[in-house]
C-alpha cells in the first residue's frame, strides 16, 4: 500500500490514498444511558474527524445505535414497552448526549431502520451465496450482556462472564453458521501484508496470535428471539446481533441504497472501537466482508478502557458516570481535552475528577488562558487593539524556528492518530510562547519594530494553536480565532491545501508570511478569561 501524496502535511504512515476520510464509532446498545466510557470513544473519533476536516479531507463520520438482540428486548420488557417504543426513546439519549459533547458526526444510524434491514439481508445473502454459511445445532454457554457464547474454561467461578460478572446461560439452538475457520490463512495474510491496519501494535499482535491459535466457525442466527433482522433464506431465524450490527458501516454509505457511493468510502475506513470488541472488528468483520465479496476494512483503532478505581466503567456495573450531565457540570471542552491529552490511545486509564481539574488549571486556565490574555492586553494597550504589521524577521529568531518544528510535529501526531502527543506538543508551543514573552518583556516596550515583531510572533502562535487544538476543544479554538480578529470559521479557513501550506509551511518559511495570515490590521476582541481557574 502507498503513502498518501495529497497533503504537504503528510508524515502519515497509513495506507490512506484518497482524501476521503471515513471514520466510525461502535454503534451502542440502547440498554442504558451513555456513560463516560462511551463518551470517550466519541471524543476520540470526533477529534480525528475534525482534524481531517481542517486539513481539507472530505470526511464522513458515523455513529449510531445497535437496537436489536436479546439484551434490548429484555430491557424493553423490563420497562413494559415494545422493543420499538423502547429503542425510539433510548436511541435519543445517545443522539442528545453526543450533541452536548459537541460531537460532529455526519450521520447517526439506527439498526432498526428499513434500509439497514435491507442492507444486512443483502450482505448476508451474498455470504450465503458464496457458500460460507451452513446449518447445524449449537449448544453452549451464552452471556446475554455480551450477546456471545463462551467456552466453559473462559468463564469464571459460577460460570460468570469475564466481562459482565453475570452467570452465562446454557443455550441449545439450531443455527446457521458462518465458516470463519476458512478465513484463518486469508486473515493472517491480510495482517502480514498490512501491519498498520490494526493500532496499537499490542492489539495487532493479540489478533495475529488469536489467528495463529485457529478459528472456530460462528453461529450467526437465532430462533429464540424475533427482535432482529430476518434471515432472507429462512425467515424463522433472525441474524445474531453482531452480524447485524457490523453491517451498519456499509448501510450508512449506501450499501443497499446507493451502491455506487460505497467505493467512495470503502475500504479506507477507520473503525474506532474499544479493545473489548476487537475480535468482532478484526476477525469476524474482515472475514464476513471477504465472504461477501468486499475488501476488508482498512484500519481499526482500538482504544483502552476508562476505569473507575481500576474497574472498567460499564453499563452493567454501578460505577458508570452518565456522560451528558457530567460533561455539562465539568465543562465539555475540559472533559474533551482531558480525555485526549491524558490518555495515550490504546492504554487503559483511571478516570478521576481531580486529574481533570489539575489538567484544566495547568493547561487550559494557566498556559493557554495566559497567552491569550497577555497578547490581547498588549495589543489593546500598545496599539489601541489593532494588530500591527509585522516587521521583517531577524535571522536566528529562536521562537520562530521552534514554532515551525513543533507545529509540524503536532501535525504529524494528529495524522498518526496520537492525540495525546499532538496536544503535548501544542502545549509545549504555548509554554514556549509564554516564556518568550517573559524573556522579552514586551509590556516594558514602546510601540516600534521590536514590539510589533514580538507581538506578531505570539499572535501567530495563538493562531497555530487554535488550529492544532481545534480537534480537542473546538469551541475554544473558534473563540481564540474570533478574538484575534478572524471572521471566518477556524475549521473552514484552512480547508484548502494552499492555506494549509501557508500556515504550516513546506519548507518552514511560509509560516511567517503575514499576508498568509491576514492578522495585521485585525482588531483584537477583548473577552472574559477562556477558562477561569478552579478549586
Ligand atoms: O459493544 N472505556 O456496544 P456497547 C472505554 N453494540 N470505552 C468504553 C467503555 C469504557 N469503560 N465502556 C464502553 C457494543 N466503551 C456493540 C458494538 S459495533 C458494530 C457494535 C465503548 O454499547 C467502547 O468503544 O457495549 C466499546 O467498544 C463500546 O463502548 C461498546 O459499546
Coordinates of C-alpha atoms and ligand atoms in Angstrom, one line a residue:
X1 CA 0.0 0.0 0.0
X2 CA 1.1 3.6 -0.6
X3 CA 1.8 6.6 1.4
X4 CA -0.6 9.5 0.5
X5 CA 0.6 12.1 -1.8
X6 CA -2.1 14.7 -1.4
X7 CA -1.2 16.7 1.6
X8 CA 2.0 18.6 2.2
X9 CA 1.4 17.8 5.9
X10 CA 1.9 14.1 5.2
X11 CA 4.0 12.2 7.6
X12 CA 1.1 9.8 7.7
X13 CA 2.3 6.2 7.8
X14 CA -1.1 4.9 6.9
X15 CA -2.3 3.5 3.7
X16 CA -4.9 6.0 3.0
X17 CA -4.6 7.1 -0.5
X18 CA -7.6 9.2 -1.2
X19 CA -8.7 12.4 0.6
X20 CA -11.9 10.8 1.6
X21 CA -11.8 10.1 5.3
X22 CA -14.4 7.7 6.7
X23 CA -14.4 7.3 10.5
X24 CA -16.8 5.3 12.6
X25 CA -17.5 4.6 16.2
X26 CA -19.2 1.4 17.5
X27 CA -22.9 1.6 17.5
X28 CA -24.1 1.4 21.1
X29 CA -26.5 -0.9 22.7
X30 CA -29.5 1.1 23.9
X31 CA -29.9 -0.7 27.1
X32 CA -28.9 2.3 29.3
X33 CA -27.8 5.9 29.1
X34 CA -24.4 6.7 27.6
X35 CA -21.7 6.9 30.2
X36 CA -18.2 8.4 30.2
X37 CA -16.7 5.2 28.7
X38 CA -18.8 5.5 25.5
X39 CA -18.3 9.3 25.5
X40 CA -14.5 8.7 25.5
X41 CA -14.8 6.7 22.2
X42 CA -16.9 9.5 20.8
X43 CA -14.5 12.2 21.6
X44 CA -11.6 10.3 20.1
X45 CA -13.4 9.8 16.8
X46 CA -14.7 13.3 16.8
X47 CA -11.2 14.7 17.2
X48 CA -9.9 12.7 14.2
X49 CA -13.0 13.7 12.1
X50 CA -12.4 17.4 13.0
X51 CA -8.7 17.1 12.2
X52 CA -9.3 15.7 8.8
X53 CA -11.9 18.3 8.0
X54 CA -9.5 21.0 8.9
X55 CA -6.7 19.7 6.7
X56 CA -9.2 19.6 3.8
X57 CA -10.3 16.0 3.6
X58 CA -13.8 15.1 2.8
X59 CA -15.0 13.4 6.0
X60 CA -17.8 11.1 6.8
X61 CA -18.2 10.5 10.5
X62 CA -20.6 7.8 11.5
X63 CA -22.1 6.8 14.8
X64 CA -25.4 5.3 15.9
X65 CA -27.2 2.7 18.0
X66 CA -27.4 -1.0 18.0
X67 CA -31.0 -1.8 18.6
X68 CA -31.7 -5.5 18.1
X69 CA -31.0 -8.6 20.1
X70 CA -31.8 -10.3 23.4
X71 CA -30.3 -7.6 25.6
X72 CA -32.5 -4.8 24.1
X73 CA -35.6 -7.0 24.0
X74 CA -35.1 -7.7 27.7
X75 CA -34.5 -4.0 28.6
X76 CA -37.8 -3.1 26.8
X77 CA -39.7 -5.9 28.6
X78 CA -38.4 -4.7 32.0
X79 CA -40.0 -1.3 31.2
X80 CA -43.2 -2.9 29.9
X81 CA -42.6 -1.3 26.5
X82 CA -42.5 -2.8 23.0
X83 CA -38.9 -3.1 21.8
X84 CA -39.6 -0.4 19.1
X85 CA -41.0 2.1 21.6
X86 CA -38.0 1.5 23.8
X87 CA -35.4 1.9 21.2
X88 CA -37.0 5.0 19.8
X89 CA -36.7 6.6 23.2
X90 CA -33.3 5.2 24.2
X91 CA -31.7 6.0 20.9
X92 CA -32.4 9.7 21.5
X93 CA -30.4 9.6 24.7
X94 CA -27.4 8.9 22.6
X95 CA -28.0 11.5 20.0
X96 CA -28.7 14.0 22.7
X97 CA -25.6 13.2 24.7
X98 CA -23.4 13.5 21.6
X99 CA -24.9 16.8 20.8
X100 CA -24.0 18.0 24.4
X101 CA -20.4 16.7 23.9
X102 CA -20.2 18.7 20.6
X103 CA -19.7 15.5 18.6
X104 CA -19.7 16.4 14.9
X105 CA -21.0 13.2 13.4
X106 CA -22.3 13.4 9.9
X107 CA -24.8 10.6 10.3
X108 CA -26.5 8.6 13.0
X109 CA -27.5 5.2 12.0
X110 CA -30.1 3.0 13.8
X111 CA -30.2 -0.7 13.1
X112 CA -34.0 -0.7 13.2
X113 CA -34.1 1.4 10.0
X114 CA -35.6 -0.3 7.0
X115 CA -32.5 0.5 4.9
X116 CA -30.4 -1.3 7.4
X117 CA -32.6 -4.4 7.4
X118 CA -32.3 -4.4 3.6
X119 CA -28.5 -4.0 3.8
X120 CA -28.0 -6.8 6.3
X121 CA -30.2 -9.2 4.2
X122 CA -28.3 -8.3 1.0
X123 CA -24.9 -8.6 2.6
X124 CA -25.6 -11.9 4.4
X125 CA -27.3 -13.3 1.3
X126 CA -24.0 -12.6 -0.6
X127 CA -22.1 -14.5 2.1
X128 CA -24.6 -17.4 1.9
X129 CA -24.4 -17.4 -1.9
X130 CA -20.7 -17.7 -1.8
X131 CA -21.1 -21.0 0.2
X132 CA -19.7 -19.9 3.6
X133 CA -22.9 -20.5 5.6
X134 CA -24.3 -23.8 6.7
X135 CA -26.9 -25.1 9.2
X136 CA -26.1 -27.1 12.4
X137 CA -27.1 -27.4 16.1
X138 CA -25.4 -25.2 18.6
X139 CA -25.1 -25.7 22.4
X140 CA -23.1 -23.5 24.7
X141 CA -22.8 -21.0 27.5
X142 CA -24.2 -17.7 26.4
X143 CA -23.8 -14.3 28.0
X144 CA -26.8 -12.1 27.1
X145 CA -25.0 -8.9 28.1
X146 CA -22.2 -9.7 25.6
X147 CA -24.5 -11.4 23.2
X148 CA -21.8 -14.0 22.8
X149 CA -21.1 -17.7 23.5
X150 CA -18.3 -18.6 25.8
X151 CA -16.3 -21.8 26.3
X152 CA -16.6 -23.3 29.8
X153 CA -13.0 -22.5 30.6
X154 CA -13.4 -18.9 29.6
X155 CA -16.0 -18.4 32.3
X156 CA -15.2 -17.5 35.9
X157 CA -16.3 -19.3 39.0
X158 CA -20.1 -19.9 39.0
X159 CA -19.8 -19.7 35.2
X160 CA -19.9 -15.9 35.2
X161 CA -19.0 -13.9 32.1
X162 CA -15.5 -12.5 32.5
X163 CA -16.7 -9.1 31.2
X164 CA -20.0 -8.7 33.0
X165 CA -19.5 -10.9 36.0
X166 CA -23.0 -12.3 35.4
X167 CA -23.8 -16.0 35.1
X168 CA -23.9 -17.3 31.5
X169 CA -26.9 -19.3 30.3
X170 CA -26.9 -22.7 28.6
X171 CA -28.4 -22.3 25.2
X172 CA -29.3 -25.0 22.6
X173 CA -30.3 -23.8 19.2
X174 CA -30.5 -24.8 15.6
X175 CA -28.4 -22.1 13.9
X176 CA -26.8 -21.1 10.7
X177 CA -23.1 -21.0 11.0
X178 CA -20.5 -18.9 9.2
X179 CA -17.4 -20.8 8.2
X180 CA -15.0 -18.4 9.9
X181 CA -12.3 -21.2 10.1
X182 CA -11.9 -20.9 6.3
X183 CA -10.6 -17.4 6.8
X184 CA -7.6 -18.1 9.1
X185 CA -5.0 -18.0 6.4
X186 CA -6.6 -15.2 4.5
X187 CA -6.7 -13.0 7.6
X188 CA -3.1 -13.9 8.6
X189 CA -2.0 -12.8 5.1
X190 CA -4.1 -9.7 5.3
X191 CA -2.4 -8.6 8.6
X192 CA 1.1 -9.7 7.5
X193 CA 0.7 -7.5 4.4
X194 CA -0.9 -4.6 6.3
X195 CA 0.8 -4.3 9.7
X196 CA -0.6 -0.7 10.1
X197 CA -4.2 -1.8 9.8
X198 CA -4.7 -2.5 13.5
X199 CA -3.4 0.0 16.1
X200 CA -1.9 0.0 18.5
X201 CA 0.7 -2.7 17.8
X202 CA -0.2 -4.6 21.0
X203 CA -3.7 -5.2 19.6
X204 CA -2.3 -6.2 16.3
X205 CA -0.2 -8.8 18.0
X206 CA -3.1 -10.0 20.0
X207 CA -5.2 -10.6 16.9
X208 CA -2.4 -12.3 15.0
X209 CA -1.8 -14.6 17.9
X210 CA -5.6 -15.5 18.1
X211 CA -5.5 -16.2 14.4
X212 CA -2.5 -18.5 14.9
X213 CA -4.3 -20.4 17.6
X214 CA -7.0 -21.2 15.0
X215 CA -10.6 -20.1 14.4
X216 CA -13.9 -21.8 15.1
X217 CA -17.0 -21.4 12.9
X218 CA -19.5 -19.0 14.4
X219 CA -23.2 -19.2 14.9
X220 CA -24.8 -16.3 13.1
X221 CA -28.6 -16.7 13.6
X222 CA -31.1 -17.2 16.4
X223 CA -34.6 -18.7 16.6
X224 CA -35.0 -18.0 20.3
X225 CA -35.9 -14.3 19.7
X226 CA -37.5 -12.4 16.9
X227 CA -36.3 -8.9 17.6
X228 CA -33.8 -8.7 14.8
X229 CA -33.3 -8.8 11.0
X230 CA -34.9 -11.8 9.4
X231 CA -32.7 -14.3 7.5
X232 CA -33.7 -13.9 3.9
X233 CA -33.4 -17.6 3.0
X234 CA -35.1 -18.9 6.2
X235 CA -37.4 -16.4 7.9
X236 CA -37.8 -18.4 11.1
X237 CA -34.4 -17.1 12.0
X238 CA -33.1 -13.7 12.8
X239 CA -29.5 -12.7 12.5
X240 CA -27.3 -12.7 15.5
X241 CA -26.9 -9.1 16.7
X242 CA -23.2 -8.8 15.8
X243 CA -23.7 -9.8 12.2
X244 CA -26.5 -7.3 12.0
X245 CA -24.5 -4.5 13.8
X246 CA -21.3 -4.7 11.9
X247 CA -23.1 -4.2 8.6
X248 CA -24.1 -0.7 9.8
X249 CA -20.7 0.6 8.5
X250 CA -21.8 -0.4 5.0
X251 CA -25.5 0.6 5.3
X252 CA -24.6 4.2 6.1
X253 CA -22.5 4.6 2.9
X254 CA -25.3 3.2 0.7
X255 CA -24.7 -0.5 0.5
X256 CA -28.3 -1.3 -0.2
X257 CA -29.5 2.1 -1.4
X258 CA -26.7 3.9 -3.4
X259 CA -24.2 1.2 -4.3
X260 CA -22.0 3.5 -6.4
X261 CA -21.3 5.6 -3.3
X262 CA -19.8 2.6 -1.4
X263 CA -16.5 2.6 -3.1
X264 CA -16.1 6.3 -2.4
X265 CA -15.7 5.5 1.3
X266 CA -14.9 1.8 1.4
X267 CA -12.4 0.2 2.3
X268 CA -10.5 3.3 3.5
X269 CA -12.4 3.3 6.8
X270 CA -11.1 3.9 10.3
X271 CA -13.1 2.0 12.9
X272 CA -12.6 3.4 16.3
X273 CA -13.5 0.8 18.9
X274 CA -12.9 -0.2 22.5
X275 CA -10.5 -3.1 23.0
X276 CA -13.4 -5.2 24.2
X277 CA -14.7 -5.6 20.7
X278 CA -11.6 -6.1 18.5
X279 CA -12.3 -9.8 17.9
X280 CA -15.5 -8.8 16.1
X281 CA -13.9 -6.0 14.2
X282 CA -10.5 -7.5 13.3
X283 CA -11.6 -11.1 12.8
X284 CA -15.3 -11.5 12.1
X285 CA -15.9 -8.4 10.2
X286 CA -13.0 -8.6 7.7
X287 CA -13.8 -12.3 7.1
X288 CA -17.5 -11.5 6.5
X289 CA -16.5 -8.7 4.1
X290 CA -14.3 -11.0 2.2
X291 CA -17.0 -13.7 2.1
X292 CA -19.5 -11.1 0.8
X293 CA -17.0 -10.1 -2.0
X294 CA -15.9 -6.9 -0.4
X295 CA -12.5 -5.6 0.7
X296 CA -11.9 -5.8 4.4
X297 CA -11.9 -2.6 6.4
X298 CA -8.7 -0.6 6.2
X299 CA -7.9 0.5 9.7
X300 CA -9.1 -0.5 13.2
X301 CA -8.0 1.8 16.0
X302 CA -8.6 0.1 19.4
X303 CA -8.6 2.3 22.5
X304 CA -8.3 1.1 26.1
X305 CA -10.8 1.3 28.9
X306 CA -11.8 4.1 31.0
X307 CA -11.6 2.8 34.6
X308 CA -13.0 3.9 37.9
X309 CA -10.7 2.9 40.7
X310 CA -9.2 0.2 38.5
X311 CA -12.5 -1.3 37.3
X312 CA -13.9 -0.8 33.7
X313 CA -16.7 1.7 33.7
X314 CA -19.7 -0.1 32.2
X315 CA -23.5 -0.2 31.9
X316 CA -23.8 -3.4 33.8
X317 CA -21.9 -2.1 36.8
X318 CA -22.7 0.6 39.2
X319 CA -19.6 2.6 38.5
X320 CA -20.9 4.4 35.5
X321 CA -21.0 8.2 35.3
X322 CA -23.7 9.5 33.0
X323 CA -22.0 11.3 30.1
X324 CA -24.1 14.3 29.3
X325 CA -24.9 15.7 32.7
X326 CA -21.3 15.1 33.8
X327 CA -20.0 17.0 30.8
X328 CA -22.3 19.8 31.5
X329 CA -21.1 20.0 35.1
X330 CA -17.3 19.9 34.5
X331 CA -17.4 21.6 31.1
X332 CA -17.5 19.9 27.7
X333 CA -14.2 21.4 26.5
X334 CA -12.4 20.5 29.7
X335 CA -13.6 16.9 29.5
X336 CA -12.7 16.5 25.8
X337 CA -9.3 18.0 26.4
X338 CA -8.7 15.7 29.4
X339 CA -9.6 12.6 27.6
X340 CA -7.4 13.4 24.6
X341 CA -4.4 14.8 26.4
X342 CA -4.3 12.5 29.4
X343 CA -4.8 9.1 27.8
X344 CA -2.5 7.5 25.3
X345 CA -4.7 5.9 22.7
X346 CA -4.7 2.2 23.4
X347 CA -4.0 2.3 27.1
X348 CA -6.4 1.9 30.0
X349 CA -6.8 4.9 32.2
X350 CA -8.3 5.6 35.6
X351 CA -10.6 8.5 35.4
X352 CA -10.8 10.9 38.2
X353 CA -12.1 14.4 38.6
X354 CA -9.0 15.5 40.5
X355 CA -7.0 14.6 37.4
X356 CA -9.3 16.6 35.2
X357 CA -9.2 19.6 37.4
X358 CA -5.4 19.6 37.6
X359 CA -5.1 19.5 33.8
X360 CA -7.8 22.1 33.5
X361 CA -5.9 24.5 35.8
X362 CA -2.4 23.9 34.4
X363 CA -3.1 23.6 30.7
X364 CA -6.3 25.5 30.0
X365 CA -6.6 28.2 32.6
X366 CA -2.9 28.9 33.1
X367 CA -1.0 28.2 29.9
X368 CA -3.5 28.8 27.1
X369 CA -5.6 31.3 29.0
X370 CA -2.5 33.4 30.0
X371 CA -1.1 33.5 26.5
X372 CA -4.4 34.8 25.0
X373 CA -5.0 37.4 27.8
X374 CA -1.4 38.7 27.7
X375 CA -1.3 39.1 24.0
X376 CA -4.8 40.7 23.9
X377 CA -3.9 43.1 26.7
X378 CA -0.7 44.1 24.9
X379 CA -2.3 44.8 21.6
X380 CA -5.0 46.7 23.4
X381 CA -2.7 48.9 25.5
X382 CA 0.1 49.4 23.0
X383 CA -1.7 49.5 19.7
X384 CA -5.3 50.5 20.7
X385 CA -6.4 47.0 19.8
X386 CA -5.3 46.9 16.2
X387 CA -2.8 44.2 15.4
X388 CA 0.4 45.9 14.0
X389 CA 2.0 44.8 10.7
X390 CA 4.9 42.5 11.3
X391 CA 8.4 43.8 10.7
X392 CA 10.9 41.6 8.9
X393 CA 12.1 38.6 10.8
X394 CA 15.6 38.7 12.1
X395 CA 17.6 35.6 11.2
X396 CA 18.1 33.3 14.1
X397 CA 14.9 34.2 15.9
X398 CA 14.7 31.3 18.3
X399 CA 11.0 31.1 18.8
X400 CA 10.2 31.1 15.1
X401 CA 12.4 28.1 14.5
X402 CA 10.9 26.1 17.3
X403 CA 7.3 27.1 16.3
X404 CA 7.9 25.6 12.8
X405 CA 9.4 22.4 14.2
X406 CA 6.7 21.9 16.9
X407 CA 3.8 22.8 14.6
X408 CA 5.0 20.2 12.2
X409 CA 5.4 17.6 14.9
X410 CA 1.9 18.2 16.1
X411 CA 0.6 17.8 12.6
X412 CA 2.3 14.5 12.2
X413 CA 1.0 13.4 15.6
X414 CA -2.6 14.2 14.5
X415 CA -2.1 12.4 11.2
X416 CA -0.8 9.4 13.1
X417 CA -3.8 9.2 15.4
X418 CA -1.8 10.3 18.5
X419 CA -3.9 13.0 20.2
X420 CA -2.0 13.0 23.4
X421 CA 1.2 13.7 21.5
X422 CA -0.4 16.3 19.3
X423 CA -1.7 18.1 22.4
X424 CA 1.5 17.7 24.4
X425 CA 3.4 19.4 21.5
X426 CA 0.8 22.1 21.1
X427 CA 1.0 22.9 24.8
X428 CA 4.8 23.0 24.6
X429 CA 4.4 25.6 21.9
X430 CA 2.1 27.6 24.2
X431 CA 4.7 27.3 27.0
X432 CA 7.4 28.4 24.7
X433 CA 5.4 31.5 23.6
X434 CA 4.7 32.4 27.2
X435 CA 8.4 32.0 28.1
X436 CA 9.3 34.1 25.0
X437 CA 7.1 36.9 26.3
X438 CA 8.6 36.7 29.8
X439 CA 12.1 36.9 28.4
X440 CA 11.4 39.8 26.1
X441 CA 9.1 41.7 28.5
X442 CA 7.1 43.4 25.7
X443 CA 5.0 45.2 28.4
X444 CA 8.0 47.4 29.1
X445 CA 8.4 48.3 25.4
X446 CA 7.2 51.2 23.4
X447 CA 5.5 50.6 20.0
X448 CA 8.1 50.0 17.3
X449 CA 9.7 47.3 15.2
X450 CA 10.7 45.1 18.1
X451 CA 7.4 45.2 19.9
X452 CA 5.4 44.6 16.7
X453 CA 7.7 41.7 15.9
X454 CA 7.3 40.1 19.2
X455 CA 3.5 40.5 19.2
X456 CA 3.2 39.1 15.7
X457 CA 5.1 36.1 16.7
X458 CA 3.0 35.5 19.7
X459 CA -0.2 36.0 17.7
X460 CA 0.9 33.6 15.1
X461 CA 1.5 31.0 17.8
X462 CA -2.1 31.6 19.1
X463 CA -3.4 31.2 15.6
X464 CA -1.5 27.9 15.0
X465 CA -2.5 26.7 18.5
X466 CA -6.2 27.4 17.5
X467 CA -5.8 25.1 14.6
X468 CA -3.9 22.4 16.4
X469 CA -6.1 22.4 19.4
X470 CA -9.3 22.6 17.4
X471 CA -10.0 18.8 17.2
X472 CA -9.9 18.7 21.0
X473 CA -11.5 22.0 22.1
X474 CA -13.4 23.2 19.0
X475 CA -15.4 26.0 20.7
X476 CA -12.4 27.4 22.5
X477 CA -10.3 27.3 19.2
X478 CA -13.1 29.2 17.5
X479 CA -13.2 31.7 20.3
X480 CA -9.5 32.3 20.0
X481 CA -9.8 32.7 16.3
X482 CA -12.6 35.3 16.8
X483 CA -10.6 37.2 19.4
X484 CA -7.6 37.6 17.2
X485 CA -9.9 39.2 14.7
X486 CA -10.5 36.3 12.2
X487 CA -14.1 36.5 10.8
X488 CA -14.0 33.0 9.3
X489 CA -14.7 29.6 10.9
X490 CA -11.4 28.2 12.2
X491 CA -12.5 24.9 10.6
X492 CA -13.1 26.1 7.1
X493 CA -10.4 28.7 6.9
X494 CA -7.7 26.0 6.3
X495 CA -9.6 23.7 4.2
X496 CA -7.6 24.1 1.0
X497 CA -4.1 22.8 0.5
X498 CA -2.7 26.2 -0.3
X499 CA -3.9 27.6 3.0
X500 CA -2.5 24.7 5.0
X501 CA 0.7 25.1 3.2
X502 CA 0.8 28.8 4.1
X503 CA 0.2 28.1 7.8
X504 CA 2.4 25.1 8.4
X505 CA 4.8 25.6 5.5
X506 CA 6.5 23.1 3.4
X507 CA 10.0 24.4 3.9
X508 CA 9.0 26.3 7.0
X509 CA 9.5 29.8 5.7
X510 CA 5.9 30.4 4.6
X511 CA 4.8 30.1 8.1
X512 CA 5.9 33.7 8.8
X513 CA 4.4 35.5 5.8
X514 CA 2.0 37.8 7.4
X515 CA -0.2 38.1 4.3
X516 CA -0.9 34.3 4.6
X517 CA -2.4 35.0 8.0
X518 CA -4.2 38.2 7.5
X519 CA -3.7 39.1 11.1
X520 CA -2.2 42.6 10.6
X521 CA -4.8 45.2 10.9
X522 CA -7.3 42.9 12.6
X523 CA -9.0 44.2 15.7
X524 CA -8.4 42.2 18.9
X525 CA -11.6 41.4 20.7
X526 CA -11.4 41.6 24.5
X527 CA -13.3 39.0 26.5
X528 CA -13.6 37.0 29.7
X529 CA -10.9 34.5 30.6
X530 CA -11.3 31.4 28.5
X531 CA -11.1 29.1 31.5
X532 CA -11.4 30.6 34.9
X533 CA -9.3 28.8 37.5
X534 CA -11.0 26.1 39.5
X535 CA -10.5 25.0 43.1
Ligands
LIG1 O1 -20.3 -3.4 22.0 N1 -14.0 2.6 28.5 O2 -22.0 -1.8 22.2 P1 -21.7 -1.2 23.7 C1 -13.8 2.9 27.2 N2 -23.2 -2.7 20.1 N3 -14.8 2.7 26.2 C2 -15.9 2.1 26.6 C3 -16.1 1.7 28.0 C4 -15.1 2.1 28.9 N4 -15.2 1.8 30.2 N5 -17.3 1.2 28.0 C5 -17.8 1.2 26.8 C6 -21.3 -2.8 21.6 N6 -17.0 1.7 25.9 C7 -21.9 -3.2 20.3 C8 -21.0 -2.6 19.2 S1 -20.3 -2.1 16.7 C9 -20.7 -2.7 15.2 C10 -21.4 -2.9 17.8 C11 -17.1 2.0 24.5 O3 -22.9 -0.3 23.9 C12 -16.1 1.2 23.7 O4 -15.9 1.9 22.4 O5 -21.5 -2.3 24.6 C13 -16.7 -0.1 23.5 O6 -16.2 -0.8 22.4 C14 -18.2 0.3 23.2 O7 -18.4 1.4 24.1 C15 -19.2 -0.8 23.5 O8 -20.4 -0.3 23.5

